[in-house]
Amino acid sequence: MKKFFTILLLTILSISIIYGKGFKIEKVSFETLRENYFSNLNFTSFLNSSNQFFLYSESKKTLLSAKINILSAFNPDEIYIEEYLKNIDFNINNFKIIDFEYNTFTLYSNNKIIKISESGDVISVNKINIDLGKFPLIKKIDEDKYFIVDKKFYTVSSTGTVLDSFDSIKTSEFTIKPTNIVNLATYGYDLYFITDKNSIITYNPLTKMGEIILKEFNNGRIKNLAIEPYTNSIFMSFTNNDQDMSIGYLDLKEQVVKVIDNEKTSDFLGILINKGFLCVIKKDGYKVFSVLDIVK
């Protein structure tokens, strides 16, 4: 069923190629349903999970978990978010949190996939038998698989085994290489690449096909993507001047970006979708918007 919905989403989004040169920027106002800030913490990383999201302060060794009540999506006026702060020292240098499942965090650090308990105890360390850079782009795509963008495109298991590798991805108009990718997002089996040409490309590891979703966006550099599957919606952050970050809904049909929030780039970490809500993640906390309010 999960494979069916991801392939269906890929099909819907790739019906036509949008060139993006004529996109309009429309500023709209939506109520922030919830926002919470922690002035004494400086969050350095975040992770989206199926039933919650996390923010981690490396300097304070503090983890914030925020769990949105699933019924809140159907009644956003009564949104309920359960939060807890917990001291957790991963005791690893230069790491990236890449997964949380079964009360276990998965980190990437220095060519290793490391599983750590909620209390900070190391459960397992598995070395990836390829030479990767310091911070490759890495996303979970299946229960036991990660997609990595570095010198090549790789699919790697949680034990560090390289399952697949290739040099490029072909689309109907051009070929992209790992050096063309500046960031990526996932939903299910699908990956969404932001390229150095300011394009959005989707790639499905099951079909091994690349599709152009947005060929060129001329209204600023795209930085982050977040995919909301049930409304087939793409949210993105972009900037024109490296000082201000705009966050908006990318309406491919109407060729408009509905900007719903603006943040200082220096305060901004990224965006994510969790249980029908767009979450804007900042270095001192987060704010939440209802997707159903934005996507009519």
mmCIF file of C-alpha atoms in Angstrom:
data_model
loop_
_atom_site.group_PDB
_atom_site.id
_atom_site.type_symbol
_atom_site.label_atom_id
_atom_site.label_comp_id
_atom_site.label_asym_id
_atom_site.label_seq_id
_atom_site.Cartn_x
_atom_site.Cartn_y
_atom_site.Cartn_z
ATOM 1 C CA MET A 1 0.000 0.000 0.000
ATOM 2 C CA LYS A 2 2.830 2.394 0.874
ATOM 3 C CA LYS A 3 4.495 1.677 -2.483
ATOM 4 C CA PHE A 4 1.201 2.287 -4.271
ATOM 5 C CA PHE A 5 0.705 5.748 -2.756
ATOM 6 C CA THR A 6 4.259 6.860 -3.425
ATOM 7 C CA ILE A 7 4.084 5.748 -7.069
ATOM 8 C CA LEU A 8 0.659 7.425 -7.367
ATOM 9 C CA LEU A 9 2.095 10.663 -5.987
ATOM 10 C CA LEU A 10 4.984 10.449 -8.443
ATOM 11 C CA THR A 11 2.537 9.975 -11.318
ATOM 12 C CA ILE A 12 0.358 12.920 -10.314
ATOM 13 C CA LEU A 13 3.281 15.289 -9.862
ATOM 14 C CA SER A 14 4.977 14.308 -13.100
ATOM 15 C CA ILE A 15 2.031 14.713 -15.462
ATOM 16 C CA SER A 16 3.593 17.882 -16.812
ATOM 17 C CA ILE A 17 6.873 19.726 -16.508
ATOM 18 C CA ILE A 18 6.588 23.162 -14.966
ATOM 19 C CA TYR A 19 9.264 25.575 -16.071
ATOM 20 C CA GLY A 20 8.903 28.051 -13.236
ATOM 21 C CA LYS A 21 10.051 31.210 -15.010
ATOM 22 C CA GLY A 22 6.584 32.706 -14.772
ATOM 23 C CA PHE A 23 5.946 31.878 -11.146
ATOM 24 C CA LYS A 24 4.226 34.513 -9.087
ATOM 25 C CA ILE A 25 5.058 35.165 -5.458
ATOM 26 C CA GLU A 26 1.915 35.703 -3.435
ATOM 27 C CA LYS A 27 2.167 36.653 0.230
ATOM 28 C CA VAL A 28 -0.698 35.241 2.241
ATOM 29 C CA SER A 29 -1.540 35.347 5.914
ATOM 30 C CA PHE A 30 -2.290 32.223 7.915
ATOM 31 C CA GLU A 31 -2.577 31.830 11.632
ATOM 32 C CA THR A 32 0.340 30.249 13.432
ATOM 33 C CA LEU A 33 -1.447 27.496 15.317
ATOM 34 C CA ARG A 34 1.379 26.859 17.721
ATOM 35 C CA GLU A 35 4.843 28.203 18.361
ATOM 36 C CA ASN A 36 7.262 27.459 21.136
ATOM 37 C CA TYR A 37 10.699 28.880 21.785
ATOM 38 C CA PHE A 38 13.550 27.964 24.104
ATOM 39 C CA SER A 39 15.775 30.982 24.579
ATOM 40 C CA ASN A 40 18.462 29.053 26.455
ATOM 41 C CA LEU A 41 18.892 26.415 23.749
ATOM 42 C CA ASN A 42 20.580 26.686 20.376
ATOM 43 C CA PHE A 43 19.237 23.853 18.234
ATOM 44 C CA THR A 44 21.710 22.632 15.641
ATOM 45 C CA SER A 45 19.840 19.763 13.962
ATOM 46 C CA PHE A 46 16.359 18.317 13.583
ATOM 47 C CA LEU A 47 14.714 15.095 12.480
ATOM 48 C CA ASN A 48 11.228 14.233 11.297
ATOM 49 C CA SER A 49 9.820 10.889 12.383
ATOM 50 C CA SER A 50 6.514 9.195 11.644
ATOM 51 C CA ASN A 51 4.841 10.196 14.898
ATOM 52 C CA GLN A 52 6.979 13.081 16.201
ATOM 53 C CA PHE A 53 9.833 15.407 15.375
ATOM 54 C CA PHE A 54 13.033 16.192 17.225
ATOM 55 C CA LEU A 55 15.320 19.183 17.687
ATOM 56 C CA TYR A 56 18.785 18.720 19.165
ATOM 57 C CA SER A 57 21.052 21.259 20.839
ATOM 58 C CA GLU A 58 24.616 20.058 20.481
ATOM 59 C CA SER A 59 26.064 22.629 22.897
ATOM 60 C CA LYS A 60 23.493 21.875 25.609
ATOM 61 C CA LYS A 61 23.256 18.129 24.858
ATOM 62 C CA THR A 62 19.492 18.547 24.985
ATOM 63 C CA LEU A 63 16.845 16.870 22.851
ATOM 64 C CA LEU A 64 13.358 18.280 22.309
ATOM 65 C CA SER A 65 10.685 15.826 21.219
ATOM 66 C CA ALA A 66 7.388 17.198 19.893
ATOM 67 C CA LYS A 67 4.519 14.783 19.243
ATOM 68 C CA ILE A 68 1.417 16.095 17.471
ATOM 69 C CA ASN A 69 -1.890 14.451 18.341
ATOM 70 C CA ILE A 70 -3.067 12.721 15.155
ATOM 71 C CA LEU A 71 -6.641 14.024 15.595
ATOM 72 C CA SER A 72 -5.368 17.608 15.524
ATOM 73 C CA ALA A 73 -5.048 17.494 11.725
ATOM 74 C CA PHE A 74 -8.826 17.202 11.429
ATOM 75 C CA ASN A 75 -9.482 19.916 13.989
ATOM 76 C CA PRO A 76 -6.511 22.317 13.836
ATOM 77 C CA ASP A 77 -8.224 24.787 16.183
ATOM 78 C CA GLU A 78 -7.611 22.291 18.967
ATOM 79 C CA ILE A 79 -4.042 21.311 18.098
ATOM 80 C CA TYR A 80 -2.311 19.428 20.865
ATOM 81 C CA ILE A 81 1.452 18.894 20.913
ATOM 82 C CA GLU A 82 3.105 16.850 23.624
ATOM 83 C CA GLU A 83 6.660 18.005 24.284
ATOM 84 C CA TYR A 84 9.500 16.838 26.413
ATOM 85 C CA LEU A 85 13.066 18.003 26.888
ATOM 86 C CA LYS A 86 15.682 15.395 27.677
ATOM 87 C CA ASN A 87 19.396 15.526 28.295
ATOM 88 C CA ILE A 88 21.131 13.181 25.859
ATOM 89 C CA ASP A 89 24.805 13.214 24.990
ATOM 90 C CA PHE A 90 25.466 11.366 21.749
ATOM 91 C CA ASN A 91 29.178 11.635 22.613
ATOM 92 C CA ILE A 92 30.107 11.688 18.921
ATOM 93 C CA ASN A 93 31.699 14.481 16.941
ATOM 94 C CA ASN A 94 30.360 15.768 13.629
ATOM 95 C CA PHE A 95 27.254 13.620 13.442
ATOM 96 C CA LYS A 96 23.932 13.829 11.638
ATOM 97 C CA ILE A 97 20.720 12.321 13.046
ATOM 98 C CA ILE A 98 19.145 10.322 10.219
ATOM 99 C CA ASP A 99 16.458 8.173 11.843
ATOM 100 C CA PHE A 100 14.444 7.390 14.956
ATOM 101 C CA GLU A 101 12.537 4.134 15.325
ATOM 102 C CA TYR A 102 11.773 1.691 18.136
ATOM 103 C CA ASN A 103 13.177 4.144 20.724
ATOM 104 C CA THR A 104 16.505 4.131 18.903
ATOM 105 C CA PHE A 105 18.318 6.977 17.152
ATOM 106 C CA THR A 106 20.412 6.338 14.056
ATOM 107 C CA LEU A 107 23.332 8.699 13.436
ATOM 108 C CA TYR A 108 25.759 9.099 10.573
ATOM 109 C CA SER A 109 29.312 10.083 11.460
ATOM 110 C CA ASN A 110 32.631 9.583 9.692
ATOM 111 C CA ASN A 111 31.589 6.758 7.369
ATOM 112 C CA LYS A 112 29.706 4.947 10.140
ATOM 113 C CA ILE A 113 26.042 4.239 10.855
ATOM 114 C CA ILE A 114 25.588 4.300 14.617
ATOM 115 C CA LYS A 115 22.519 3.242 16.585
ATOM 116 C CA ILE A 116 22.041 4.841 19.996
ATOM 117 C CA SER A 117 19.384 4.350 22.669
ATOM 118 C CA GLU A 118 17.262 7.195 24.035
ATOM 119 C CA SER A 119 19.559 7.305 27.050
ATOM 120 C CA GLY A 120 22.625 7.817 24.844
ATOM 121 C CA ASP A 121 24.087 4.306 25.007
ATOM 122 C CA VAL A 122 25.718 2.992 21.829
ATOM 123 C CA ILE A 123 23.863 -0.082 20.534
ATOM 124 C CA SER A 124 25.785 -0.761 17.315
ATOM 125 C CA VAL A 125 28.385 0.764 14.998
ATOM 126 C CA ASN A 126 28.528 -0.275 11.336
ATOM 127 C CA LYS A 127 31.137 1.049 8.948
ATOM 128 C CA ILE A 128 30.104 1.859 5.367
ATOM 129 C CA ASN A 129 32.677 0.287 3.068
ATOM 130 C CA ILE A 130 32.997 3.302 0.775
ATOM 131 C CA ASP A 131 34.879 6.533 1.326
ATOM 132 C CA LEU A 132 32.321 9.304 1.855
ATOM 133 C CA GLY A 133 32.777 12.987 2.522
ATOM 134 C CA LYS A 134 32.305 14.609 5.935
ATOM 135 C CA PHE A 135 28.609 15.372 5.510
ATOM 136 C CA PRO A 136 27.042 13.533 2.565
ATOM 137 C CA LEU A 137 23.346 13.996 1.900
ATOM 138 C CA ILE A 138 21.628 10.992 3.439
ATOM 139 C CA LYS A 139 17.949 10.093 3.832
ATOM 140 C CA LYS A 140 16.048 7.013 4.939
ATOM 141 C CA ILE A 141 13.999 5.483 2.095
ATOM 142 C CA ASP A 142 12.912 2.152 3.573
ATOM 143 C CA GLU A 143 12.884 0.349 6.883
ATOM 144 C CA ASP A 144 16.476 -0.764 6.474
ATOM 145 C CA LYS A 145 17.783 1.406 3.621
ATOM 146 C CA TYR A 146 19.354 4.844 3.234
ATOM 147 C CA PHE A 147 19.957 6.860 0.088
ATOM 148 C CA ILE A 148 23.258 8.757 0.005
ATOM 149 C CA VAL A 149 24.423 11.482 -2.362
ATOM 150 C CA ASP A 150 28.196 11.924 -2.397
ATOM 151 C CA LYS A 151 30.741 11.035 -5.085
ATOM 152 C CA LYS A 152 28.027 8.751 -6.491
ATOM 153 C CA PHE A 153 24.435 7.924 -5.680
ATOM 154 C CA TYR A 154 24.326 5.053 -3.188
ATOM 155 C CA THR A 155 21.743 2.846 -1.504
ATOM 156 C CA VAL A 156 23.102 1.521 1.798
ATOM 157 C CA SER A 157 21.655 -0.803 4.426
ATOM 158 C CA SER A 158 21.698 0.010 8.143
ATOM 159 C CA THR A 159 24.546 -2.501 8.535
ATOM 160 C CA GLY A 160 26.699 -0.402 6.182
ATOM 161 C CA THR A 161 26.408 -2.694 3.168
ATOM 162 C CA VAL A 162 26.320 -0.880 -0.180
ATOM 163 C CA LEU A 163 23.315 -2.284 -2.040
ATOM 164 C CA ASP A 164 23.543 -0.140 -5.162
ATOM 165 C CA SER A 165 25.593 2.690 -6.644
ATOM 166 C CA PHE A 166 25.393 4.693 -9.861
ATOM 167 C CA ASP A 167 26.910 7.824 -11.361
ATOM 168 C CA SER A 168 23.896 9.699 -12.713
ATOM 169 C CA ILE A 169 20.119 9.927 -12.974
ATOM 170 C CA LYS A 170 18.458 10.506 -16.329
ATOM 171 C CA THR A 171 15.343 12.576 -16.855
ATOM 172 C CA SER A 172 13.457 13.302 -20.073
ATOM 173 C CA GLU A 173 15.568 16.404 -20.736
ATOM 174 C CA PHE A 174 18.900 16.098 -18.958
ATOM 175 C CA THR A 175 21.111 13.978 -16.763
ATOM 176 C CA ILE A 176 21.939 14.918 -13.177
ATOM 177 C CA LYS A 177 25.037 13.891 -11.277
ATOM 178 C CA PRO A 178 25.695 13.938 -7.533
ATOM 179 C CA THR A 179 27.584 17.219 -7.883
ATOM 180 C CA ASN A 180 24.345 18.814 -9.174
ATOM 181 C CA ILE A 181 22.408 18.051 -5.958
ATOM 182 C CA VAL A 182 22.304 20.736 -3.272
ATOM 183 C CA ASN A 183 19.645 19.195 -1.011
ATOM 184 C CA LEU A 184 17.013 16.480 -0.962
ATOM 185 C CA ALA A 185 13.783 15.475 0.731
ATOM 186 C CA THR A 186 11.882 12.200 0.877
ATOM 187 C CA TYR A 187 8.422 10.827 1.170
ATOM 188 C CA GLY A 188 8.107 7.072 1.256
ATOM 189 C CA TYR A 189 10.189 5.654 -1.580
ATOM 190 C CA ASP A 190 10.421 8.903 -3.519
ATOM 191 C CA LEU A 191 13.311 11.337 -3.331
ATOM 192 C CA TYR A 192 13.004 14.998 -4.259
ATOM 193 C CA PHE A 193 16.240 16.651 -5.350
ATOM 194 C CA ILE A 194 17.009 20.366 -5.398
ATOM 195 C CA THR A 195 19.638 20.918 -8.084
ATOM 196 C CA ASP A 196 22.233 23.610 -8.673
ATOM 197 C CA LYS A 197 20.044 24.794 -11.567
ATOM 198 C CA ASN A 198 17.239 25.545 -9.064
ATOM 199 C CA SER A 199 15.222 22.615 -10.352
ATOM 200 C CA ILE A 200 13.170 20.063 -8.459
ATOM 201 C CA ILE A 201 13.662 16.493 -9.652
ATOM 202 C CA THR A 202 11.911 13.458 -8.225
ATOM 203 C CA TYR A 203 13.488 10.011 -8.305
ATOM 204 C CA ASN A 204 11.940 6.667 -7.418
ATOM 205 C CA PRO A 205 14.466 3.934 -6.502
ATOM 206 C CA LEU A 206 11.896 1.266 -7.369
ATOM 207 C CA THR A 207 11.470 2.400 -10.969
ATOM 208 C CA LYS A 208 14.900 4.101 -11.189
ATOM 209 C CA MET A 209 13.297 6.949 -13.109
ATOM 210 C CA GLY A 210 13.931 10.653 -12.685
ATOM 211 C CA GLU A 211 11.151 13.145 -13.408
ATOM 212 C CA ILE A 212 11.315 16.933 -13.687
ATOM 213 C CA ILE A 213 8.797 18.546 -11.355
ATOM 214 C CA LEU A 214 10.064 22.112 -11.667
ATOM 215 C CA LYS A 215 12.634 22.842 -14.356
ATOM 216 C CA GLU A 216 13.769 26.262 -13.217
ATOM 217 C CA PHE A 217 12.732 28.576 -10.407
ATOM 218 C CA ASN A 218 13.822 32.174 -10.909
ATOM 219 C CA ASN A 219 12.440 33.792 -7.769
ATOM 220 C CA GLY A 220 15.236 32.836 -5.387
ATOM 221 C CA ARG A 221 17.432 29.894 -4.462
ATOM 222 C CA ILE A 222 15.485 26.898 -3.189
ATOM 223 C CA LYS A 223 16.923 25.626 0.109
ATOM 224 C CA ASN A 224 14.508 23.053 1.548
ATOM 225 C CA LEU A 225 11.550 20.922 0.502
ATOM 226 C CA ALA A 226 8.816 19.218 2.516
ATOM 227 C CA ILE A 227 6.264 16.903 0.901
ATOM 228 C CA GLU A 228 2.666 16.506 2.113
ATOM 229 C CA PRO A 229 1.421 13.323 0.380
ATOM 230 C CA TYR A 230 -2.324 13.324 0.987
ATOM 231 C CA THR A 231 -2.852 16.724 -0.636
ATOM 232 C CA ASN A 232 -0.008 16.142 -3.155
ATOM 233 C CA SER A 233 1.577 19.375 -1.916
ATOM 234 C CA ILE A 234 5.143 20.632 -2.039
ATOM 235 C CA PHE A 235 6.343 23.210 0.468
ATOM 236 C CA MET A 236 9.672 24.942 0.125
ATOM 237 C CA SER A 237 11.955 27.541 1.596
ATOM 238 C CA PHE A 238 13.875 29.928 -0.655
ATOM 239 C CA THR A 239 15.979 33.050 -0.363
ATOM 240 C CA ASN A 240 16.935 35.988 -2.562
ATOM 241 C CA ASN A 241 19.572 37.643 -0.419
ATOM 242 C CA ASP A 242 20.936 35.090 2.084
ATOM 243 C CA GLN A 243 19.474 37.182 4.924
ATOM 244 C CA ASP A 244 15.744 36.474 4.647
ATOM 245 C CA MET A 245 14.142 33.072 4.152
ATOM 246 C CA SER A 246 10.667 32.720 2.639
ATOM 247 C CA ILE A 247 8.559 29.636 3.336
ATOM 248 C CA GLY A 248 5.698 28.834 1.014
ATOM 249 C CA TYR A 249 3.420 26.396 -0.741
ATOM 250 C CA LEU A 250 4.418 25.615 -4.329
ATOM 251 C CA ASP A 251 1.228 25.557 -6.387
ATOM 252 C CA LEU A 252 2.367 23.880 -9.620
ATOM 253 C CA LYS A 253 -1.006 24.124 -11.327
ATOM 254 C CA GLU A 254 -1.445 27.866 -10.787
ATOM 255 C CA GLN A 255 2.326 28.546 -11.017
ATOM 256 C CA VAL A 256 2.360 30.528 -7.812
ATOM 257 C CA VAL A 257 4.264 30.281 -4.548
ATOM 258 C CA LYS A 258 2.062 31.223 -1.609
ATOM 259 C CA VAL A 259 4.476 32.627 0.957
ATOM 260 C CA ILE A 260 3.118 32.031 4.441
ATOM 261 C CA ASP A 261 6.129 32.850 6.581
ATOM 262 C CA ASN A 262 9.404 34.773 6.541
ATOM 263 C CA GLU A 263 12.362 34.151 8.807
ATOM 264 C CA LYS A 264 15.885 35.428 9.204
ATOM 265 C CA THR A 265 18.244 32.993 7.508
ATOM 266 C CA SER A 266 20.512 33.094 10.556
ATOM 267 C CA ASP A 267 17.618 31.801 12.727
ATOM 268 C CA PHE A 268 16.316 29.178 10.316
ATOM 269 C CA LEU A 269 17.029 25.413 10.260
ATOM 270 C CA GLY A 270 14.428 23.925 7.890
ATOM 271 C CA ILE A 271 10.861 22.744 7.315
ATOM 272 C CA LEU A 272 9.028 19.458 7.742
ATOM 273 C CA ILE A 273 5.527 18.002 7.443
ATOM 274 C CA ASN A 274 4.130 16.015 10.348
ATOM 275 C CA LYS A 275 0.558 14.724 10.642
ATOM 276 C CA GLY A 276 -0.935 17.342 8.339
ATOM 277 C CA PHE A 277 1.027 20.303 9.675
ATOM 278 C CA LEU A 278 3.823 22.383 8.223
ATOM 279 C CA CYS A 279 6.473 22.893 10.894
ATOM 280 C CA VAL A 280 9.004 25.700 10.506
ATOM 281 C CA ILE A 281 12.089 24.718 12.495
ATOM 282 C CA LYS A 282 14.237 27.467 13.974
ATOM 283 C CA LYS A 283 17.375 27.500 16.081
ATOM 284 C CA ASP A 284 15.377 28.436 19.160
ATOM 285 C CA GLY A 285 12.168 26.468 18.576
ATOM 286 C CA TYR A 286 9.407 25.946 16.043
ATOM 287 C CA LYS A 287 6.084 27.203 14.693
ATOM 288 C CA VAL A 288 3.213 25.191 13.188
ATOM 289 C CA PHE A 289 0.713 25.845 10.365
ATOM 290 C CA SER A 290 -2.199 23.698 9.156
ATOM 291 C CA VAL A 291 -1.724 22.281 5.649
ATOM 292 C CA LEU A 292 -5.485 22.095 5.168
ATOM 293 C CA ASP A 293 -5.739 25.843 5.791
ATOM 294 C CA ILE A 294 -3.092 26.560 3.162
ATOM 295 C CA VAL A 295 -3.982 24.039 0.448
ATOM 296 C CA LYS A 296 -7.584 24.614 -0.554
#
